[in-house]
Coordinates of C-alpha atoms in Angstrom, one line a residue:
X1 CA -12.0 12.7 8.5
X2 CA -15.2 13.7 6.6
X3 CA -15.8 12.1 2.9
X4 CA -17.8 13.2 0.1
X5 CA -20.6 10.6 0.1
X6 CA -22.7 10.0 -2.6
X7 CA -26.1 12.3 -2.4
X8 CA -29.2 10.0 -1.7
X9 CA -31.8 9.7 -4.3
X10 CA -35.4 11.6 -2.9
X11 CA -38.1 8.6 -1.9
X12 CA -35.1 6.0 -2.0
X13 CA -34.1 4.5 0.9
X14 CA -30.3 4.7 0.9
X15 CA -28.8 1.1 1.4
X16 CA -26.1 0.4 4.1
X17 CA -23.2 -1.9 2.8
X18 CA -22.5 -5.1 3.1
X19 CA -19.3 -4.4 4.6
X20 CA -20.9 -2.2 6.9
X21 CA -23.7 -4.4 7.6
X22 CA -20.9 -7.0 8.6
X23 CA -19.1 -4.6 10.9
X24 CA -22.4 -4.0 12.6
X25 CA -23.1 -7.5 13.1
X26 CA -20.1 -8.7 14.5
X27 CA -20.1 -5.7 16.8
X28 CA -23.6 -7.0 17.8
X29 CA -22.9 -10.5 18.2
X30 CA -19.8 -9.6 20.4
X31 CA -22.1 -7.4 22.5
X32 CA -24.7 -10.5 22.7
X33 CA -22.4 -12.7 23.8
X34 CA -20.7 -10.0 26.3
X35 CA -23.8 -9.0 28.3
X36 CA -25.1 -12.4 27.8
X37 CA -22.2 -13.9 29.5
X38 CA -21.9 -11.0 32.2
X39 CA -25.6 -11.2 33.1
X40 CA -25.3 -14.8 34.0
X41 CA -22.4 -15.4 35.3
X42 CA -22.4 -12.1 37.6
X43 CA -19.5 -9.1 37.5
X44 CA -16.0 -10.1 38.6
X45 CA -14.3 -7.7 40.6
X46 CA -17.4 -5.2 40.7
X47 CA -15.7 -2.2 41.7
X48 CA -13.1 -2.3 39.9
X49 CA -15.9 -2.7 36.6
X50 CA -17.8 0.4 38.4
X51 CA -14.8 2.3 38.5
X52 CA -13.9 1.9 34.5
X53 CA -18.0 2.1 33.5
X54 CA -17.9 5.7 35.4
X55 CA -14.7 6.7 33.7
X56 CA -16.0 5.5 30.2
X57 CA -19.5 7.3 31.3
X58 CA -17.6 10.6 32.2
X59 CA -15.9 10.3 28.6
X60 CA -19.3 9.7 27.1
X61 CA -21.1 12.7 28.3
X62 CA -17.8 14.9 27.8
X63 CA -18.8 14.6 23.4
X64 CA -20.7 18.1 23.9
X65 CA -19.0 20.0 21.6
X66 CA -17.8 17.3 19.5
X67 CA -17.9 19.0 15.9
X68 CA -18.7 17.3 12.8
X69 CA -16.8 15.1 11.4
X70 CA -15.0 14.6 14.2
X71 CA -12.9 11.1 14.3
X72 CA -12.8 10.8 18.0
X73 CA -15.4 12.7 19.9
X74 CA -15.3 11.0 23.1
X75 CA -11.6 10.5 23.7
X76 CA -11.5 9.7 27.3
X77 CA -14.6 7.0 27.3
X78 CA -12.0 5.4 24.1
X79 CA -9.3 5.7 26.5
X80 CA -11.0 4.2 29.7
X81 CA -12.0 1.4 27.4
X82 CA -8.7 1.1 26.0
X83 CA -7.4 1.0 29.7
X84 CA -9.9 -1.6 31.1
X85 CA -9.2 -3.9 28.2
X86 CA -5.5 -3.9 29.2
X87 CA -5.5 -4.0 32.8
X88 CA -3.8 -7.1 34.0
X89 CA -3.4 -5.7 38.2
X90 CA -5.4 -3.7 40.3
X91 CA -3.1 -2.2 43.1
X92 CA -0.9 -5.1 42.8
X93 CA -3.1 -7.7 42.6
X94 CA -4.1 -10.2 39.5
X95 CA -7.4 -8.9 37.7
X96 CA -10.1 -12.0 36.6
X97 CA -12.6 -9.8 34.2
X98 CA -12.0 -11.2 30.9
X99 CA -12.6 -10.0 27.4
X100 CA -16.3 -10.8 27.3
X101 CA -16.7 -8.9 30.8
X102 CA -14.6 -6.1 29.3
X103 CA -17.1 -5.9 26.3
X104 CA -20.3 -5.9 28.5
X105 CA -18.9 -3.2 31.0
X106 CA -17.8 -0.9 28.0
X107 CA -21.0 -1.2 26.4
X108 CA -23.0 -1.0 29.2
X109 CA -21.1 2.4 30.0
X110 CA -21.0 3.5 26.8
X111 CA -24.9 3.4 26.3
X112 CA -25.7 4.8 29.7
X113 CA -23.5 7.4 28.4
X114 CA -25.5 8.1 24.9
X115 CA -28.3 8.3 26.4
X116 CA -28.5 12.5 27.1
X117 CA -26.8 12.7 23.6
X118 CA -29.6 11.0 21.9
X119 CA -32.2 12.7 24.0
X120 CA -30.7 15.7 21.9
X121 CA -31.1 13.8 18.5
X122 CA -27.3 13.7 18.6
X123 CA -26.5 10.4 19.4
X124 CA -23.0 8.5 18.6
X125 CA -23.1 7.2 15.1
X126 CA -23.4 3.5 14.8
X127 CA -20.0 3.2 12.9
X128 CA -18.2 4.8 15.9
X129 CA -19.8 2.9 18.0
X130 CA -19.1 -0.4 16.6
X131 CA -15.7 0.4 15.8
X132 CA -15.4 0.9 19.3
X133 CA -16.4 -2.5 20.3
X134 CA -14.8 -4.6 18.0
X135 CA -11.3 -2.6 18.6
X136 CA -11.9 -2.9 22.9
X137 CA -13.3 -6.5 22.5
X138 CA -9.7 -7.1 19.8
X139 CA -7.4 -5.3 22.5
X140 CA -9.1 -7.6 25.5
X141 CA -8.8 -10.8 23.4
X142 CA -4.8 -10.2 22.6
X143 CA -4.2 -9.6 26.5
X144 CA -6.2 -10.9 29.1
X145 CA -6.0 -14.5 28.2
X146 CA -1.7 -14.1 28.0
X147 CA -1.8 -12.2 31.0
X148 CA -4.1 -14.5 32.8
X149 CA -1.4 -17.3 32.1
X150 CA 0.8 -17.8 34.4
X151 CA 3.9 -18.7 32.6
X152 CA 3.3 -14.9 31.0
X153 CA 2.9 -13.2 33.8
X154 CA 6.3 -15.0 35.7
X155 CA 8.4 -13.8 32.6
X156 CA 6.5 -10.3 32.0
X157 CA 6.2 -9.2 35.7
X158 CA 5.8 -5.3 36.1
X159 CA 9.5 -5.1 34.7
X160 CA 10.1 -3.7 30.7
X161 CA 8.6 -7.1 28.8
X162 CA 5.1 -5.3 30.3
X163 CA 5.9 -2.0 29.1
X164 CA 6.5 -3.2 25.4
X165 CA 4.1 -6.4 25.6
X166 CA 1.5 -3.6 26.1
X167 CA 3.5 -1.2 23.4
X168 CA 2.9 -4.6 21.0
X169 CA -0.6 -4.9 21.7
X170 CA -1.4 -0.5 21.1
X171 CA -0.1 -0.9 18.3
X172 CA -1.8 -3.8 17.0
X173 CA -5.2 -2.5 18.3
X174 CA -4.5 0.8 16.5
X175 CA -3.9 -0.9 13.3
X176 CA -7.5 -2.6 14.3
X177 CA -9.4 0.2 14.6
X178 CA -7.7 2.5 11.6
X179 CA -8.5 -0.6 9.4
X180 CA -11.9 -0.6 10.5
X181 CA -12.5 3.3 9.6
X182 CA -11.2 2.6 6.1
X183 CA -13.3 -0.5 5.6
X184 CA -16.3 1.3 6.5
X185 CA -15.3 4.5 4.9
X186 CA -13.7 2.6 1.5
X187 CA -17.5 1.0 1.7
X188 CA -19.6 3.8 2.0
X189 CA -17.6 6.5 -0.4
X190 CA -15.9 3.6 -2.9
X191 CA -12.8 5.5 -2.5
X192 CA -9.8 3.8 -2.6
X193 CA -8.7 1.4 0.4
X194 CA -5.1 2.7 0.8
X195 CA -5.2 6.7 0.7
X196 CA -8.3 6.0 3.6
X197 CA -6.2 3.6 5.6
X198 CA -2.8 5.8 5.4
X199 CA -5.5 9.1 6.6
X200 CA -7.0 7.2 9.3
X201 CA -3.1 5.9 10.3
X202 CA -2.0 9.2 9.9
X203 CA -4.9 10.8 12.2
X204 CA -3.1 8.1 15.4
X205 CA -0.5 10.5 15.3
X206 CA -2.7 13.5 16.6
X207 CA -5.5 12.7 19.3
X208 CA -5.4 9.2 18.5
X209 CA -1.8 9.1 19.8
X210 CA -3.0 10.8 23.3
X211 CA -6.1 8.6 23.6
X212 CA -4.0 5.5 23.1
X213 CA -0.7 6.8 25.5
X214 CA -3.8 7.6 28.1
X215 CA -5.2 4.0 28.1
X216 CA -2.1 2.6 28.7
X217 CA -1.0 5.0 31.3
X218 CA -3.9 4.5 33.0
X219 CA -3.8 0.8 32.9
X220 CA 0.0 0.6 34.1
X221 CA -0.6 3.5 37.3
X222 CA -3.9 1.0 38.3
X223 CA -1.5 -1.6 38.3
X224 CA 0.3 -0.2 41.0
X225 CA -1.9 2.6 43.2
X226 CA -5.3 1.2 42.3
X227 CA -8.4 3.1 41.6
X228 CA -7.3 6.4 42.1
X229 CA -5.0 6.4 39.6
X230 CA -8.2 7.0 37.2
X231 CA -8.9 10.4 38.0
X232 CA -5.9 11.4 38.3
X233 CA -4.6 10.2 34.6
X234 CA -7.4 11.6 32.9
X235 CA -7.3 14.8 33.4
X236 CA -4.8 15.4 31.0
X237 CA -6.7 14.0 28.0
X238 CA -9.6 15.8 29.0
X239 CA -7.2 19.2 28.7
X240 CA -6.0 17.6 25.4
X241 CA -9.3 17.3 23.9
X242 CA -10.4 20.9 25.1
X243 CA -7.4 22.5 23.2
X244 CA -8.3 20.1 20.5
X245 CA -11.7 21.3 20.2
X246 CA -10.2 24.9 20.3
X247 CA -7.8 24.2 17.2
X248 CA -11.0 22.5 15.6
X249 CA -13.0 25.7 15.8
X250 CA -10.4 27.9 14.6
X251 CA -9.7 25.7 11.2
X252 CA -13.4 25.5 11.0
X253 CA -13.5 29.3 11.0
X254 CA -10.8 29.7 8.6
X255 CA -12.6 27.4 6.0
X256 CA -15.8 29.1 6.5
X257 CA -14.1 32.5 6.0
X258 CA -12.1 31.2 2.8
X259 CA -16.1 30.4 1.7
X260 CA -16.9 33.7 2.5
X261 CA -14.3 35.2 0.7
X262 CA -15.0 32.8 -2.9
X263 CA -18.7 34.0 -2.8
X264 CA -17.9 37.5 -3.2
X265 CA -17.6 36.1 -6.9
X266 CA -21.2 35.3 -7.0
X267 CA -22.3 38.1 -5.0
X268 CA -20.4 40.4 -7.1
X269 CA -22.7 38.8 -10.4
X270 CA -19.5 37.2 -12.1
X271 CA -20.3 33.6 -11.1
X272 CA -23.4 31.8 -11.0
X273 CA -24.8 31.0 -7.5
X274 CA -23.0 27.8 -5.5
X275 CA -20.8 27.5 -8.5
X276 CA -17.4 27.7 -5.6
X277 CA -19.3 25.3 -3.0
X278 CA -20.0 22.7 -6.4
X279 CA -16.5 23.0 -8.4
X280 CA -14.9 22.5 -4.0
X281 CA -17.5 19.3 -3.2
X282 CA -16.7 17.8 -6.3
X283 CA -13.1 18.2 -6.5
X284 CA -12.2 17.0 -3.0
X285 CA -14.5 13.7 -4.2
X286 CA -12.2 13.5 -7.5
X287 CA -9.5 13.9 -5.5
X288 CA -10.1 11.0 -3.2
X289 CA -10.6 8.7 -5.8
X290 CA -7.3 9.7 -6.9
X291 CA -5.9 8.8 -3.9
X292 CA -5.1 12.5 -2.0
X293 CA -4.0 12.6 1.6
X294 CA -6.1 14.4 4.2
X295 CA -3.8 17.7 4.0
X296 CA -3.7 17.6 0.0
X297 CA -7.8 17.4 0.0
X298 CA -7.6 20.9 2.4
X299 CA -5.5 22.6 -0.5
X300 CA -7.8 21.1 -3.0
X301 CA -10.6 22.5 -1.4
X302 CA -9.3 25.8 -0.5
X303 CA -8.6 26.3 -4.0
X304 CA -11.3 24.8 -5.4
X305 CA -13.4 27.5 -3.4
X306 CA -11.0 30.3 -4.8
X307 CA -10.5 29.2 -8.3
X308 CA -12.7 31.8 -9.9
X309 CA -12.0 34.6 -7.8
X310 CA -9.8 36.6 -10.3
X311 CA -12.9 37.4 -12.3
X312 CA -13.4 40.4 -9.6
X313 CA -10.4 42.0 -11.4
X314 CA -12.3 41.9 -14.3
X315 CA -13.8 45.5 -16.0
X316 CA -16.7 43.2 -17.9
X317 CA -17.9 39.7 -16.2
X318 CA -17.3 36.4 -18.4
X319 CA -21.1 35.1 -19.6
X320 CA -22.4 32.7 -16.7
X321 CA -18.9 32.9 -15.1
X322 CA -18.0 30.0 -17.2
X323 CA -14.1 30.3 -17.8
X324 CA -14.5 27.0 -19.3
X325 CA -15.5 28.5 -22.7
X326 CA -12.8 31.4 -23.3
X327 CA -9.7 31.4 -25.4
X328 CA -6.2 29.9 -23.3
X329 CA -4.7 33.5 -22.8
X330 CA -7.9 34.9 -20.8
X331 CA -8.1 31.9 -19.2
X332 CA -4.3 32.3 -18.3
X333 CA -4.7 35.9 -17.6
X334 CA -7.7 35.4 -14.9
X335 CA -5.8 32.4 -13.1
X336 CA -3.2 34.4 -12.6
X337 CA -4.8 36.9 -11.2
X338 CA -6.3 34.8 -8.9
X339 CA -3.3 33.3 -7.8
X340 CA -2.1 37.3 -6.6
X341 CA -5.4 37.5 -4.9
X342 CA -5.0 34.5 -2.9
X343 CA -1.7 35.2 -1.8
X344 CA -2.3 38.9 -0.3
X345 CA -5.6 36.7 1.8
X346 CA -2.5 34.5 4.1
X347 CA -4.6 30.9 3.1
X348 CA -0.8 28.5 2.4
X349 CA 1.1 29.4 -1.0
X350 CA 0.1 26.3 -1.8
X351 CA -3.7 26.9 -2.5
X352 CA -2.1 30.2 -4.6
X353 CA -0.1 28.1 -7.1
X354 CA -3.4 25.5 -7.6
X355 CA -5.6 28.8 -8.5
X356 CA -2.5 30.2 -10.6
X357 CA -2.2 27.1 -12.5
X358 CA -5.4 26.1 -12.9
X359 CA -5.3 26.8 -17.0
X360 CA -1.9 25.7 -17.6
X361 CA -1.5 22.4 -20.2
X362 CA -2.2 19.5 -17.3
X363 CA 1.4 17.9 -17.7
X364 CA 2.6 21.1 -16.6
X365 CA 0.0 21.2 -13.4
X366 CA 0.5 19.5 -10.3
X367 CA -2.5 17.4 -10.1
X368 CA -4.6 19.8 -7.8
X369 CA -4.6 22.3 -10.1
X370 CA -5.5 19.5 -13.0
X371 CA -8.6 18.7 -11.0
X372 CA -10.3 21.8 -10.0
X373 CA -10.1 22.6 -14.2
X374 CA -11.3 19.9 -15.2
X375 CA -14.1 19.6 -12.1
X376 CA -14.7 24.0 -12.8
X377 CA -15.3 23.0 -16.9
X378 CA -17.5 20.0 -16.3
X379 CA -19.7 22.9 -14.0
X380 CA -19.2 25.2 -16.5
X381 CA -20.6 23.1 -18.9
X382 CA -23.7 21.8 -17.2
X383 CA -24.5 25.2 -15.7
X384 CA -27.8 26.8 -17.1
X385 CA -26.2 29.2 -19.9
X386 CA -28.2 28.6 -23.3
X387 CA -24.5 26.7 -24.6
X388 CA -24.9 24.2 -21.7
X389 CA -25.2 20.5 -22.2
X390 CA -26.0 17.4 -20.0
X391 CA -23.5 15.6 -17.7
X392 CA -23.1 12.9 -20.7
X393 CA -21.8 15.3 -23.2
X394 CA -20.1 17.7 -21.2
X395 CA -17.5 14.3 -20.0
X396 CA -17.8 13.3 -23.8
X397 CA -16.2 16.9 -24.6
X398 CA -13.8 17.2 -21.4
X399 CA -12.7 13.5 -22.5
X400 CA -12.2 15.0 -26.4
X401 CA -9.6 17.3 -24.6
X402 CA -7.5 15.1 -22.5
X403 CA -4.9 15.3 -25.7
X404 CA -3.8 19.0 -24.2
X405 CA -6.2 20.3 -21.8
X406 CA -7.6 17.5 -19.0
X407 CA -5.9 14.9 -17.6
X408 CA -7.8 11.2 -18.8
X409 CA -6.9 9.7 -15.5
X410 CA -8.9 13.0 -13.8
X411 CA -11.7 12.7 -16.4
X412 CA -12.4 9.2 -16.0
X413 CA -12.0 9.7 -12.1
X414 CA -14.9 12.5 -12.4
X415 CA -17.2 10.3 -14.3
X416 CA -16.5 7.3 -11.7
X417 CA -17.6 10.1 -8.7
X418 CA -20.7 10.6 -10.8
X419 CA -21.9 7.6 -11.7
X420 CA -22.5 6.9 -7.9
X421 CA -24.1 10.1 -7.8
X422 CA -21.6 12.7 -6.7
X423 CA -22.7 16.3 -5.6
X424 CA -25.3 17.7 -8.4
X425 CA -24.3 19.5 -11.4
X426 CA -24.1 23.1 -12.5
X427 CA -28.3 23.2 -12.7
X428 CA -28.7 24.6 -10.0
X429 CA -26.9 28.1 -10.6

């Protein structure tokens, strides 16, 4: 999931959070302790730690590809990890490694793993990878000391109470690590905490959900035929995450041809140059703080894009493109032409009835469509037309029409965006 962040300020040095700052310490402090312990106490079981660190290396080097944005570019190594950290038997017999061992062997294989990706100047991003090791290091700590007891492992045996004890503790490491994105997320966008956490739970139901069934698969076949078990158990998550990266391509395609499609606007002379890309960045930001779901922020932004693309049926263009400033009924008029436009171009109906209703009174909008006008008049109205005023007074005269025309819960959510310096105004076109 990709947020709108706030854009840095030129010569400033943008600060990290202190949330953040406290998920990269702890992650540090675990890995301290982890290779501390490791190095002087020497590898238990060292083949079997070879084994997992070559898996978790494979998974590493197999991010080429990963795309932007992309919440889990190295599913295998997350898998492997996953798996190592819930290993209780190696072809039958008891495993000793521990959670710090688990830590230090992850790490270790993880960096080795980094290391041609960083050579590229595309190295794994420090959140990911300190997610990672607070999520392996939580999933260790919640089984290897109950498994290592031996009253546990009497009742548990290889019989169900295994299956679900290791059910129990996916889920809870799930919930772990999709709390951790939002934290980090919630601290660097100041979006709100719950629409992040219920994206990031929602996003455990696509790879997530094949990354975590892996790791425990993997763990449960070593339990019984060893070693080899590992290649054999990856290969299908390495297939998933292929056809993953296919489906990723394709909707990247589709978004940049929907872009394609709303500049004809600006390359046709009705709307001002990056007017579409503004009125979409800003909107999708509007909308997060107002608490939209990951698949209502692709509608928002599809029609944000599209919004002003039944100007082209237009015989004369509007000044500046700026919709903002005509009487109701033309506005009406050149929604609703949009809205027929976007439906002969196959994007979901749904995008067609935000562009439709984008002029409508807002208690008759569904709230899409109430913040991609009130987001397209604030552009409008900072834009570079001899009417145009500052960011201050055009929210002082989009707030003077929240009685009939703009939403105040939209408006106030637009001036929050800004004031932690959202995407740049109209200015530029």
């Amino acid at each position: 999931m990709t947020a709108t962040a706030s854009r840095p300020v030129p010569g400033r040095r943008e600060t990290v959070p202190l949330t953040v700052v406290g998920v990269y310490a702890a992650g540090g402090l675990l890995t301290v302790a982890a290779l501390g312990d490791t190095f002087w106490h020497g590898l238990v079981e060292p083949r079997t730690a070879l084994a997992f660190g070559v898996l978790i290396l494979v998974g590493e080097l197999a991010r080429w590809g990963a795309l932007p944005g992309e919440r889990e570019p190295a599913p295998l190594g997350a898998a492997g990890a996953l798996a190592y950290a819930l290993l209780g038997e190696n072809a039958g017999r008891a495993t000793t490694h521990g959670v710090l061992q688990t830590v230090a062997v992850v790490v270790a294989a993880a960096l080795a793993g980094a290391v041609p990706h960083v050579a590229r100047g595309r190295g794994p991003a420090l959140d990911h990878m300190a997610r990672r090791i607070l999520t392996v290091g939580f999933a260790a700590l919640c089984f290897q000391p109950l498994y290592n007891a031996e009253d546990l492992r009497e009742r548990c045996g290889e019989g169900p109470f295994y299956a679900l004890l290791l059910l129990l503790l996916l889920v809870l490491t799930a919930l772990c690590d999709a709390v951790l994105a939002a934290l980090i997320l919630r601290a660097r966008t100041r979006h709100p905490f719950g629409p992040l956490l219920r994206d990031e739970l929602r996003a455990l139901l696509h790879i997530g959900s094949a990354v975590c069934a892996t790791g425990v698969v993997i763990a449960l076949a070593a339990a019984v035929a060893g070693l080899w078990a590992l290649p054999v158990f990856c290969v299908p998550l390495l297939l998933t995450q292929v056809s993953f990266r296919r489906y990723a391509a394709v909707r990247t395609t589709y978004r940049q041809t929907i872009a394609s499609l709303a500049r004809a606007t600006e390359i046709a002379g009705y709307t001002p140059h990056g007017h579409a890309r503004r009125v979409a960045e800003l909107s999708r930001a509007v909308g997060r703080e107002l608490g939209l779901s990951g698949s209502e922020l692709t509608v928002l932004e599809y029609a944000a894009l599209m919004h002003d693309i039944g100007q082209l049926s237009l015989v004369d263009p509007v000044p500046e493109g700026a919709t903002a400033l005509l009487p109701f009924a033309e506005q009406r008029r050149i929604a609703l032409l949009g809205g027929a436009v976007v439906r002969q171009t196959g994007v979901p109906a749904a995008v067609a009835v935000v562009v439709e209703r984008q002029a409508d009174p807002y208690r008759e909008q569904p709230l899409p469509a109430r913040i991609v006008r009130a987001v397209n008049a604030y552009d409008d109205l900072t834009g570079e037309s001899a009417s145009a005023s500052g960011p201050l007074s055009a929210l002082e005269r989009l707030r003077l029409g929240t009685g009939h025309d703009y939403q105040p819960e939209v408006v106030e959510s637009l001036a929050r965006v800004l004031s932690r310096g959202g995407p740049a105004p109209g200015g530029a076109g």
